[in-house]
DNA sequence: GAAAACATGTAACCGGTTACATGATTCT
DNA sequence: AGAATCATGTAACCGGTTACATGTTTTC
């Protein structure tokens, strides 16, 4: 159900087509939420049926056309209700830690590879998030720029602050994972050393 | 597909019934993986069809019976192959951070409540994980005890170390979330103060 | 005797993924 | 002219959730 609110959050900036929204999920918002276009188009239709958004055919080139959606008052009210309602946290389901708990079944090299992949993955995320956080801080983010243009000046400070703060949290998360995986590599080395001395002694 | 490997991981300790496995998901392993019984029983059947486990009817009381599953050689090979194979990381989908990014749409009190709930949730997790990590360290964990009894002594050190290490990682994760949410509360206070001085001035 | 725990499922649904399918427009 | 991008979907599938359904055994 969060996809719906991710879409509404984006549509509070300005009217967009399904394709515009899909592109957003590949960049900025994509860092906290991802969705393929095969999920976006049907969801927009359901949201229109529920009165949360309204679509409008607009011409595109000589023969083409596209459907631009804008958020309705109902949609805005629904979004704000979601913002105010308590979150329901999904039960833990963490494949990386599940696997880590049973690495005695893998070879030391496979265990090392597991942690290396974990580091690579989270370092990639971290870099993206640092870049996005910088863009927010320096005012380079075009999406945020457009959002601020449609926002009352009193809300500018909070709008920027919450986005910056979100990315700081994501960066901290990534750094925790990286630090943990680095310690994992050390652990594998220690265990290999001790098992080799056992075998060798 | 990870449910399958979570089940295999548990069945490397000893043969269990669907109900035993379900109970495990409510305690120890439940911290890294969760599954309702409605998912466990059909999955065990599929795994039996795939030759990864074998079920055996065992009597239970005077009239009752239960089906106890044990892992097969094929199942063990499959589990080890999964342990060795690289993980595929799912795309980011983080409702708590999605919401945090747009908290300018919530009232300050709702924003505070969001962060308070985040703290409560992760503090609960943290306490559970600290308790489990302690049980692993002190040798109080019955599940780990039984596992070690069916494990060659050379593997004991690694078996314990990886489980302890996994819980340390989970605890670090929870602590990162708690620290972030605490800073969130401070941020809301700062923003409320500055918007009030604007309104009041 | 009642309650809690043990035991095992089915069915409907939902959110998300992957693969497939098509066509227009803009840029080089 | 060809490639990249814009644009919009359908269909099959899969993993997971929620609700429903039933009966036995053990414990108090």
Tab-separated table of C-alpha atoms (C1' of nucleotides) in Angstrom:
chain	number	residue	atom	x	y	z
A	1	UNK	CA	0.000	0.000	0.000
A	2	UNK	CA	3.017	2.295	0.384
A	3	UNK	CA	3.427	2.555	-3.393
A	4	UNK	CA	0.226	4.572	-3.422
A	5	UNK	CA	1.664	7.059	-0.920
A	6	UNK	CA	5.019	7.242	-2.648
A	7	UNK	CA	3.121	8.205	-5.812
A	8	UNK	CA	0.987	10.751	-3.957
A	9	UNK	CA	4.124	12.227	-2.361
A	10	UNK	CA	5.590	12.805	-5.829
A	11	UNK	CA	2.344	14.209	-7.205
A	12	UNK	CA	2.297	16.867	-4.458
A	13	UNK	CA	5.110	18.536	-6.449
A	14	UNK	CA	3.346	18.812	-9.803
A	15	UNK	CA	1.212	16.808	-12.256
A	16	UNK	CA	3.093	13.926	-13.853
A	17	UNK	CA	2.636	11.059	-16.277
A	18	UNK	CA	3.185	7.428	-15.354
A	19	UNK	CA	6.480	7.629	-17.163
A	20	UNK	CA	7.584	10.703	-15.173
A	21	UNK	CA	6.788	8.845	-11.959
A	22	UNK	CA	8.654	5.773	-13.173
A	23	UNK	CA	11.716	7.938	-13.822
A	24	UNK	CA	11.504	9.364	-10.306
A	25	UNK	CA	11.603	5.823	-8.931
A	26	UNK	CA	14.833	5.295	-10.844
A	27	UNK	CA	16.440	8.351	-9.252
A	28	UNK	CA	15.687	10.441	-6.127
A	29	UNK	CA	12.713	8.683	-4.481
A	30	UNK	CA	13.961	5.395	-5.852
A	31	UNK	CA	16.356	5.448	-2.927
A	32	UNK	CA	13.535	4.932	-0.454
A	33	UNK	CA	11.027	3.299	-2.771
A	34	UNK	CA	11.193	1.399	-6.014
A	35	UNK	CA	8.493	0.304	-8.440
A	36	UNK	CA	8.523	-0.957	-12.034
A	37	UNK	CA	6.220	0.733	-14.595
A	38	UNK	CA	4.134	-2.436	-14.777
A	39	UNK	CA	3.051	-1.625	-11.228
A	40	UNK	CA	2.767	2.153	-11.623
A	41	UNK	CA	0.273	2.353	-14.500
A	42	UNK	CA	-2.350	0.027	-12.984
A	43	UNK	CA	-1.954	1.657	-9.564
A	44	UNK	CA	-2.566	5.112	-11.076
A	45	UNK	CA	-5.788	3.768	-12.600
A	46	UNK	CA	-6.901	2.360	-9.264
A	47	UNK	CA	-6.026	5.667	-7.597
A	48	UNK	CA	-8.063	7.535	-10.185
A	49	UNK	CA	-10.994	5.187	-9.566
A	50	UNK	CA	-10.608	5.940	-5.834
A	51	UNK	CA	-10.672	9.673	-6.573
A	52	UNK	CA	-7.146	10.322	-5.243
A	53	UNK	CA	-5.789	11.551	-8.569
A	54	UNK	CA	-7.247	12.777	-11.828
A	55	UNK	CA	-5.777	11.993	-15.216
A	56	UNK	CA	-5.923	14.294	-18.201
A	57	UNK	CA	-5.000	13.487	-21.784
A	58	UNK	CA	-2.465	15.979	-23.048
A	59	UNK	CA	-1.094	16.082	-26.594
A	60	UNK	CA	2.473	14.968	-27.099
A	61	UNK	CA	3.992	15.690	-30.495
A	62	UNK	CA	1.887	15.729	-33.677
A	63	UNK	CA	0.056	12.412	-33.215
A	64	UNK	CA	1.005	11.188	-29.734
A	65	UNK	CA	-0.693	11.860	-26.400
A	66	UNK	CA	0.020	11.153	-22.772
A	67	UNK	CA	-1.964	11.000	-19.578
A	68	UNK	CA	-0.968	13.491	-16.907
A	69	UNK	CA	-2.152	12.890	-13.362
A	70	UNK	CA	-2.671	15.520	-10.705
A	71	UNK	CA	-3.500	14.949	-7.058
A	72	UNK	CA	-7.066	15.792	-5.934
A	73	UNK	CA	-8.178	17.272	-2.591
A	74	UNK	CA	-9.261	13.768	-1.595
A	75	UNK	CA	-5.821	12.479	-2.537
A	76	UNK	CA	-4.100	15.153	-0.513
A	77	UNK	CA	-6.314	14.431	2.499
A	78	UNK	CA	-5.568	10.701	2.148
A	79	UNK	CA	-1.835	11.383	1.930
A	80	UNK	CA	-1.923	13.577	5.024
A	81	UNK	CA	-3.952	10.949	6.889
A	82	UNK	CA	-1.265	8.379	6.023
A	83	UNK	CA	1.443	10.787	7.196
A	84	UNK	CA	-0.336	11.152	10.518
A	85	UNK	CA	-1.288	7.495	11.025
A	86	UNK	CA	1.118	5.160	12.834
A	87	UNK	CA	3.269	2.939	10.624
A	88	UNK	CA	2.875	-0.801	10.679
A	89	UNK	CA	6.292	-2.369	10.780
A	90	UNK	CA	6.679	-5.523	8.709
A	91	UNK	CA	8.168	-8.558	10.414
A	92	UNK	CA	11.904	-9.030	10.061
A	93	UNK	CA	12.995	-10.797	6.893
A	94	UNK	CA	16.671	-10.197	6.320
A	95	UNK	CA	18.348	-12.618	3.879
A	96	UNK	CA	21.854	-11.160	4.360
A	97	UNK	CA	21.788	-11.691	8.128
A	98	UNK	CA	20.022	-15.049	7.799
A	99	UNK	CA	22.881	-16.235	5.626
A	100	UNK	CA	25.524	-14.717	7.893
A	101	UNK	CA	24.164	-16.719	10.821
A	102	UNK	CA	24.973	-19.993	9.052
A	103	UNK	CA	28.268	-19.185	7.343
A	104	UNK	CA	29.957	-22.136	9.034
A	105	UNK	CA	28.305	-24.126	6.197
A	106	UNK	CA	30.175	-22.108	3.555
A	107	UNK	CA	33.865	-22.205	2.692
A	108	UNK	CA	35.930	-19.352	4.162
A	109	UNK	CA	36.299	-17.958	0.654
A	110	UNK	CA	32.511	-17.994	0.096
A	111	UNK	CA	32.042	-16.357	3.492
A	112	UNK	CA	34.511	-13.635	2.577
A	113	UNK	CA	32.753	-13.164	-0.753
A	114	UNK	CA	29.439	-12.757	1.087
A	115	UNK	CA	30.831	-9.924	3.194
A	116	UNK	CA	32.664	-8.333	0.264
A	117	UNK	CA	29.408	-8.275	-1.726
A	118	UNK	CA	27.641	-6.764	1.280
A	119	UNK	CA	30.255	-4.005	1.455
A	120	UNK	CA	30.106	-3.320	-2.287
A	121	UNK	CA	26.316	-3.176	-2.277
A	122	UNK	CA	26.075	-0.795	0.667
A	123	UNK	CA	28.954	1.349	-0.524
A	124	UNK	CA	27.147	1.864	-3.822
A	125	UNK	CA	23.999	2.880	-1.961
A	126	UNK	CA	26.004	5.120	0.339
A	127	UNK	CA	27.585	6.998	-2.560
A	128	UNK	CA	24.191	7.588	-4.184
A	129	UNK	CA	22.727	8.815	-0.922
A	130	UNK	CA	25.655	11.099	-0.169
A	131	UNK	CA	25.246	12.630	-3.637
A	132	UNK	CA	21.506	13.118	-3.115
A	133	UNK	CA	22.019	14.580	0.365
A	134	UNK	CA	24.569	17.020	-1.075
A	135	UNK	CA	22.152	18.031	-3.835
A	136	UNK	CA	19.490	18.719	-1.213
A	137	UNK	CA	21.888	20.700	0.981
A	138	UNK	CA	23.334	22.826	-1.830
A	139	UNK	CA	19.965	23.362	-3.551
A	140	UNK	CA	21.084	21.543	-6.710
A	141	UNK	CA	18.201	19.040	-6.615
A	142	UNK	CA	15.805	20.028	-9.425
A	143	UNK	CA	12.991	17.972	-7.929
A	144	UNK	CA	13.320	19.748	-4.580
A	145	UNK	CA	13.616	23.090	-6.389
A	146	UNK	CA	10.316	22.487	-8.190
A	147	UNK	CA	8.742	21.296	-4.954
A	148	UNK	CA	9.773	24.471	-3.135
A	149	UNK	CA	8.252	26.602	-5.894
A	150	UNK	CA	4.852	25.033	-5.118
A	151	UNK	CA	5.281	25.300	-1.335
A	152	UNK	CA	4.516	28.162	1.037
A	153	UNK	CA	7.794	29.806	2.161
A	154	UNK	CA	7.085	28.987	5.838
A	155	UNK	CA	7.277	25.287	4.983
A	156	UNK	CA	10.550	25.523	3.019
A	157	UNK	CA	12.802	24.967	6.019
A	158	UNK	CA	10.968	21.811	7.148
A	159	UNK	CA	10.668	20.480	3.588
A	160	UNK	CA	14.422	20.675	3.101
A	161	UNK	CA	15.287	19.546	6.628
A	162	UNK	CA	13.210	16.335	6.552
A	163	UNK	CA	14.630	15.279	3.193
A	164	UNK	CA	18.187	15.974	4.260
A	165	UNK	CA	17.558	14.167	7.536
A	166	UNK	CA	16.102	11.120	5.760
A	167	UNK	CA	19.216	10.746	3.637
A	168	UNK	CA	21.438	11.146	6.682
A	169	UNK	CA	19.575	8.217	8.199
A	170	UNK	CA	20.021	6.118	5.079
A	171	UNK	CA	23.733	6.962	4.996
A	172	UNK	CA	24.090	5.972	8.654
A	173	UNK	CA	22.330	2.673	7.911
A	174	UNK	CA	24.660	1.925	5.002
A	175	UNK	CA	27.696	2.782	7.105
A	176	UNK	CA	26.547	0.446	9.871
A	177	UNK	CA	26.223	-2.385	7.349
A	178	UNK	CA	29.650	-1.632	5.877
A	179	UNK	CA	31.305	-1.569	9.306
A	180	UNK	CA	29.614	-4.853	10.241
A	181	UNK	CA	30.668	-6.584	7.029
A	182	UNK	CA	34.268	-5.372	7.481
A	183	UNK	CA	34.273	-6.962	10.916
A	184	UNK	CA	32.860	-10.062	9.231
A	185	UNK	CA	35.903	-10.262	6.978
A	186	UNK	CA	38.155	-10.035	10.028
A	187	UNK	CA	36.135	-12.766	11.734
A	188	UNK	CA	36.526	-15.117	8.763
A	189	UNK	CA	40.267	-14.473	8.788
A	190	UNK	CA	40.470	-15.195	12.518
A	191	UNK	CA	38.436	-18.404	12.154
A	192	UNK	CA	40.510	-19.595	9.173
A	193	UNK	CA	43.712	-18.958	11.118
A	194	UNK	CA	42.494	-20.851	14.187
A	195	UNK	CA	41.141	-23.817	12.172
A	196	UNK	CA	44.394	-23.997	10.192
A	197	UNK	CA	46.477	-24.041	13.356
A	198	UNK	CA	44.187	-26.858	14.624
A	199	UNK	CA	44.629	-28.824	11.383
A	200	UNK	CA	48.327	-28.066	11.216
A	201	UNK	CA	49.070	-28.758	14.911
B	1	UNK	CA	12.778	-18.359	-1.877
B	2	UNK	CA	14.648	-17.596	1.363
B	3	UNK	CA	11.945	-19.281	3.467
B	4	UNK	CA	13.099	-22.572	1.977
B	5	UNK	CA	16.656	-21.944	3.160
B	6	UNK	CA	15.586	-20.712	6.566
B	7	UNK	CA	13.726	-24.025	6.960
B	8	UNK	CA	16.703	-26.042	5.726
B	9	UNK	CA	18.986	-24.147	8.135
B	10	UNK	CA	16.769	-25.197	11.035
B	11	UNK	CA	16.495	-28.781	9.833
B	12	UNK	CA	20.296	-29.105	9.849
B	13	UNK	CA	19.966	-29.246	13.652
B	14	UNK	CA	17.511	-32.138	13.916
B	15	UNK	CA	14.275	-33.472	12.387
B	16	UNK	CA	11.275	-31.284	13.162
B	17	UNK	CA	7.548	-31.011	12.515
B	18	UNK	CA	5.931	-28.044	10.810
B	19	UNK	CA	4.802	-26.897	14.208
B	20	UNK	CA	8.338	-27.089	15.638
B	21	UNK	CA	9.568	-24.968	12.750
B	22	UNK	CA	6.738	-22.516	13.240
B	23	UNK	CA	7.741	-22.127	16.891
B	24	UNK	CA	11.340	-21.467	15.854
B	25	UNK	CA	10.121	-18.635	13.667
B	26	UNK	CA	8.436	-17.132	16.703
B	27	UNK	CA	11.688	-17.172	18.697
B	28	UNK	CA	15.395	-17.424	17.752
B	29	UNK	CA	15.406	-17.505	13.936
B	30	UNK	CA	12.293	-15.377	13.917
B	31	UNK	CA	14.652	-12.486	14.496
B	32	UNK	CA	16.087	-12.813	11.017
B	33	UNK	CA	13.180	-14.558	9.339
B	34	UNK	CA	9.478	-14.848	9.981
B	35	UNK	CA	6.822	-17.081	8.457
B	36	UNK	CA	3.266	-18.010	9.455
B	37	UNK	CA	2.307	-21.712	9.611
B	38	UNK	CA	0.059	-21.227	6.588
B	39	UNK	CA	3.247	-20.726	4.614
B	40	UNK	CA	5.376	-23.363	6.350
B	41	UNK	CA	3.216	-26.468	5.803
B	42	UNK	CA	2.778	-26.049	2.020
B	43	UNK	CA	6.454	-25.141	1.607
B	44	UNK	CA	7.510	-28.325	3.437
B	45	UNK	CA	5.357	-30.331	1.009
B	46	UNK	CA	6.969	-28.612	-1.969
B	47	UNK	CA	10.399	-29.239	-0.463
B	48	UNK	CA	9.555	-32.900	0.003
B	49	UNK	CA	8.406	-33.086	-3.630
B	50	UNK	CA	11.754	-31.519	-4.597
B	51	UNK	CA	13.592	-34.135	-2.542
B	52	UNK	CA	15.158	-31.639	-0.132
B	53	UNK	CA	13.449	-33.077	2.943
B	54	UNK	CA	11.703	-36.298	3.830
B	55	UNK	CA	8.657	-36.493	6.071
B	56	UNK	CA	7.859	-39.384	8.339
B	57	UNK	CA	4.641	-40.007	10.230
B	58	UNK	CA	5.383	-40.449	13.899
B	59	UNK	CA	2.773	-41.311	16.551
B	60	UNK	CA	1.800	-38.557	18.956
B	61	UNK	CA	-0.236	-39.623	21.973
B	62	UNK	CA	-2.712	-42.532	21.748
B	63	UNK	CA	-4.591	-41.440	18.593
B	64	UNK	CA	-2.677	-38.467	17.215
B	65	UNK	CA	0.216	-38.446	14.771
B	66	UNK	CA	2.559	-35.834	13.383
B	67	UNK	CA	4.837	-35.513	10.414
B	68	UNK	CA	8.512	-35.080	11.204
B	69	UNK	CA	10.781	-33.811	8.456
B	70	UNK	CA	14.480	-34.465	8.148
B	71	UNK	CA	16.884	-32.919	5.658
B	72	UNK	CA	18.158	-35.184	2.837
B	73	UNK	CA	21.618	-35.201	1.225
B	74	UNK	CA	20.082	-33.328	-1.700
B	75	UNK	CA	18.661	-30.788	0.733
B	76	UNK	CA	21.988	-30.324	2.438
B	77	UNK	CA	23.742	-29.883	-0.917
B	78	UNK	CA	21.111	-27.350	-1.958
B	79	UNK	CA	21.520	-25.453	1.305
B	80	UNK	CA	25.289	-25.344	0.926
B	81	UNK	CA	24.942	-24.207	-2.682
B	82	UNK	CA	22.722	-21.337	-1.471
B	83	UNK	CA	25.267	-20.474	1.226
B	84	UNK	CA	27.974	-20.263	-1.413
B	85	UNK	CA	25.979	-18.447	-4.105
B	86	UNK	CA	25.954	-14.636	-4.170
B	87	UNK	CA	22.906	-12.970	-2.618
B	88	UNK	CA	20.519	-10.945	-4.718
B	89	UNK	CA	19.704	-7.757	-2.891
B	90	UNK	CA	16.111	-6.597	-3.188
B	91	UNK	CA	15.499	-3.002	-4.252
B	92	UNK	CA	15.064	-0.488	-1.468
B	93	UNK	CA	11.564	-0.247	-0.054
B	94	UNK	CA	11.641	1.502	3.284
B	95	UNK	CA	8.275	2.875	4.476
B	96	UNK	CA	9.715	4.491	7.635
B	97	UNK	CA	12.248	6.552	5.690
B	98	UNK	CA	9.767	7.269	2.884
B	99	UNK	CA	7.453	8.789	5.460
B	100	UNK	CA	10.251	10.660	7.213
B	101	UNK	CA	11.151	12.379	3.938
B	102	UNK	CA	7.733	14.019	3.767
B	103	UNK	CA	7.039	14.849	7.428
B	104	UNK	CA	6.497	18.520	6.564
B	105	UNK	CA	2.996	17.284	5.601
B	106	UNK	CA	2.352	16.031	9.143
B	107	UNK	CA	1.763	18.059	12.287
B	108	UNK	CA	4.800	18.391	14.583
B	109	UNK	CA	3.033	16.120	17.056
B	110	UNK	CA	2.441	13.430	14.400
B	111	UNK	CA	6.075	13.770	13.322
B	112	UNK	CA	7.221	13.281	16.913
B	113	UNK	CA	4.933	10.286	17.246
B	114	UNK	CA	6.472	8.782	14.108
B	115	UNK	CA	9.955	8.987	15.595
B	116	UNK	CA	8.808	7.820	19.030
B	117	UNK	CA	7.205	4.749	17.445
B	118	UNK	CA	10.413	4.126	15.496
B	119	UNK	CA	12.411	4.248	18.722
B	120	UNK	CA	9.987	1.954	20.558
B	121	UNK	CA	9.955	-0.566	17.729
B	122	UNK	CA	13.718	-0.751	17.390
B	123	UNK	CA	14.306	-0.753	21.134
B	124	UNK	CA	12.053	-3.789	21.426
B	125	UNK	CA	14.011	-5.539	18.708
B	126	UNK	CA	17.285	-4.501	20.276
B	127	UNK	CA	16.333	-5.993	23.652
B	128	UNK	CA	15.351	-9.299	22.047
B	129	UNK	CA	18.580	-9.433	20.088
B	130	UNK	CA	20.735	-8.553	23.091
B	131	UNK	CA	19.061	-11.380	25.020
B	132	UNK	CA	19.638	-13.838	22.162
B	133	UNK	CA	23.253	-12.727	21.730
B	134	UNK	CA	23.822	-13.233	25.466
B	135	UNK	CA	22.280	-16.704	25.314
B	136	UNK	CA	24.627	-17.589	22.450
B	137	UNK	CA	27.661	-16.191	24.268
B	138	UNK	CA	26.936	-17.861	27.611
B	139	UNK	CA	25.849	-21.159	26.038
B	140	UNK	CA	22.307	-20.866	27.411
B	141	UNK	CA	20.649	-21.175	23.984
B	142	UNK	CA	19.057	-24.636	23.834
B	143	UNK	CA	18.779	-24.516	20.050
B	144	UNK	CA	22.496	-23.774	19.702
B	145	UNK	CA	23.282	-26.446	22.295
B	146	UNK	CA	21.393	-29.076	20.267
B	147	UNK	CA	23.051	-27.844	17.082
B	148	UNK	CA	26.512	-28.203	18.577
B	149	UNK	CA	25.727	-31.779	19.626
B	150	UNK	CA	25.189	-32.670	15.951
B	151	UNK	CA	28.266	-30.742	14.772
B	152	UNK	CA	31.888	-31.829	14.497
B	153	UNK	CA	33.916	-30.162	17.296
B	154	UNK	CA	36.172	-28.395	14.748
B	155	UNK	CA	33.143	-26.469	13.519
B	156	UNK	CA	31.905	-25.434	16.988
B	157	UNK	CA	33.927	-22.222	17.135
B	158	UNK	CA	32.692	-20.975	13.753
B	159	UNK	CA	29.098	-22.062	14.449
B	160	UNK	CA	28.987	-19.991	17.619
B	161	UNK	CA	30.986	-17.075	16.200
B	162	UNK	CA	28.772	-16.523	13.126
B	163	UNK	CA	25.593	-16.588	15.173
B	164	UNK	CA	26.976	-14.185	17.754
B	165	UNK	CA	28.292	-11.961	14.991
B	166	UNK	CA	24.924	-11.912	13.213
B	167	UNK	CA	23.173	-10.689	16.347
B	168	UNK	CA	25.853	-8.046	16.897
B	169	UNK	CA	25.043	-6.774	13.413
B	170	UNK	CA	21.322	-6.716	14.126
B	171	UNK	CA	21.939	-4.862	17.397
B	172	UNK	CA	24.110	-2.301	15.597
B	173	UNK	CA	21.356	-1.820	13.013
B	174	UNK	CA	18.735	-1.236	15.717
B	175	UNK	CA	21.006	1.191	17.530
B	176	UNK	CA	21.573	3.176	14.319
B	177	UNK	CA	17.806	3.454	13.836
B	178	UNK	CA	17.295	4.524	17.452
B	179	UNK	CA	20.020	7.181	17.253
B	180	UNK	CA	18.557	8.492	13.982
B	181	UNK	CA	15.024	8.695	15.372
B	182	UNK	CA	16.276	10.506	18.493
B	183	UNK	CA	17.889	13.095	16.250
B	184	UNK	CA	14.542	13.239	14.436
B	185	UNK	CA	12.802	14.250	17.637
B	186	UNK	CA	15.360	17.019	18.140
B	187	UNK	CA	14.836	18.156	14.557
B	188	UNK	CA	11.061	18.411	15.043
B	189	UNK	CA	11.642	20.458	18.195
B	190	UNK	CA	14.029	22.796	16.365
B	191	UNK	CA	11.604	23.229	13.449
B	192	UNK	CA	8.638	23.861	15.767
B	193	UNK	CA	10.640	26.468	17.668
B	194	UNK	CA	11.706	28.281	14.490
B	195	UNK	CA	8.220	28.219	12.912
B	196	UNK	CA	6.713	29.480	16.188
B	197	UNK	CA	9.173	32.367	16.360
B	198	UNK	CA	8.212	33.179	12.727
B	199	UNK	CA	4.489	33.066	13.553
B	200	UNK	CA	4.978	34.875	16.842
B	201	UNK	CA	7.399	37.543	15.515
C	1	DG	C1'	-13.569	-30.084	32.886
C	2	DA	C1'	-11.400	-26.119	30.759
C	3	DA	C1'	-7.598	-23.926	28.845
C	4	DA	C1'	-3.309	-23.897	26.634
C	5	DA	C1'	-0.442	-25.904	23.565
C	6	DC	C1'	0.266	-29.135	19.757
C	7	DA	C1'	-0.767	-30.223	15.120
C	8	DT	C1'	-2.097	-29.305	10.116
C	9	DG	C1'	-3.985	-27.411	6.792
C	10	DT	C1'	-7.167	-24.455	2.850
C	11	DA	C1'	-8.688	-20.209	0.419
C	12	DA	C1'	-8.831	-15.608	-0.901
C	13	DC	C1'	-6.189	-11.883	-1.505
C	14	DC	C1'	-2.435	-8.528	-2.183
C	15	DG	C1'	1.813	-6.401	-3.348
C	16	DG	C1'	5.530	-7.006	-6.172
C	17	DT	C1'	8.516	-9.239	-10.083
C	18	DT	C1'	9.480	-10.763	-14.689
C	19	DA	C1'	8.519	-11.237	-19.200
C	20	DC	C1'	6.142	-9.790	-23.032
C	21	DA	C1'	4.200	-6.351	-26.234
C	22	DT	C1'	3.692	-2.049	-28.818
C	23	DG	C1'	4.165	2.338	-30.716
C	24	DA	C1'	5.482	7.620	-30.954
C	25	DT	C1'	8.904	11.175	-30.451
C	26	DT	C1'	13.176	13.287	-30.143
C	27	DC	C1'	17.990	13.422	-30.716
C	28	DT	C1'	22.206	12.567	-33.273
D	1	DA	C1'	18.130	6.483	-40.839
D	2	DG	C1'	18.909	4.646	-36.409
D	3	DA	C1'	19.204	4.980	-31.496
D	4	DA	C1'	17.641	6.616	-27.301
D	5	DT	C1'	13.936	8.047	-24.837
D	6	DC	C1'	9.090	8.714	-24.033
D	7	DA	C1'	4.852	6.456	-23.384
D	8	DT	C1'	1.584	2.663	-21.759
D	9	DG	C1'	0.207	-1.273	-20.866
D	10	DT	C1'	-1.012	-6.984	-20.165
D	11	DA	C1'	-0.195	-11.662	-18.234
D	12	DA	C1'	1.760	-15.124	-15.592
D	13	DC	C1'	3.779	-15.925	-11.533
D	14	DC	C1'	5.540	-15.836	-6.768
D	15	DG	C1'	6.138	-14.919	-1.992
D	16	DG	C1'	3.706	-13.508	1.798
D	17	DT	C1'	-0.623	-12.122	4.688
D	18	DT	C1'	-5.081	-12.820	6.712
D	19	DA	C1'	-8.862	-15.325	7.704
D	20	DC	C1'	-10.936	-19.541	8.208
D	21	DA	C1'	-11.256	-24.401	9.708
D	22	DT	C1'	-10.484	-28.584	12.509
D	23	DG	C1'	-9.027	-31.861	15.717
D	24	DT	C1'	-5.672	-33.958	19.578
D	25	DT	C1'	-2.953	-33.800	23.592
D	26	DT	C1'	-1.178	-32.017	27.659
D	27	DT	C1'	-1.437	-29.256	31.693
D	28	DC	C1'	-3.785	-27.120	35.411
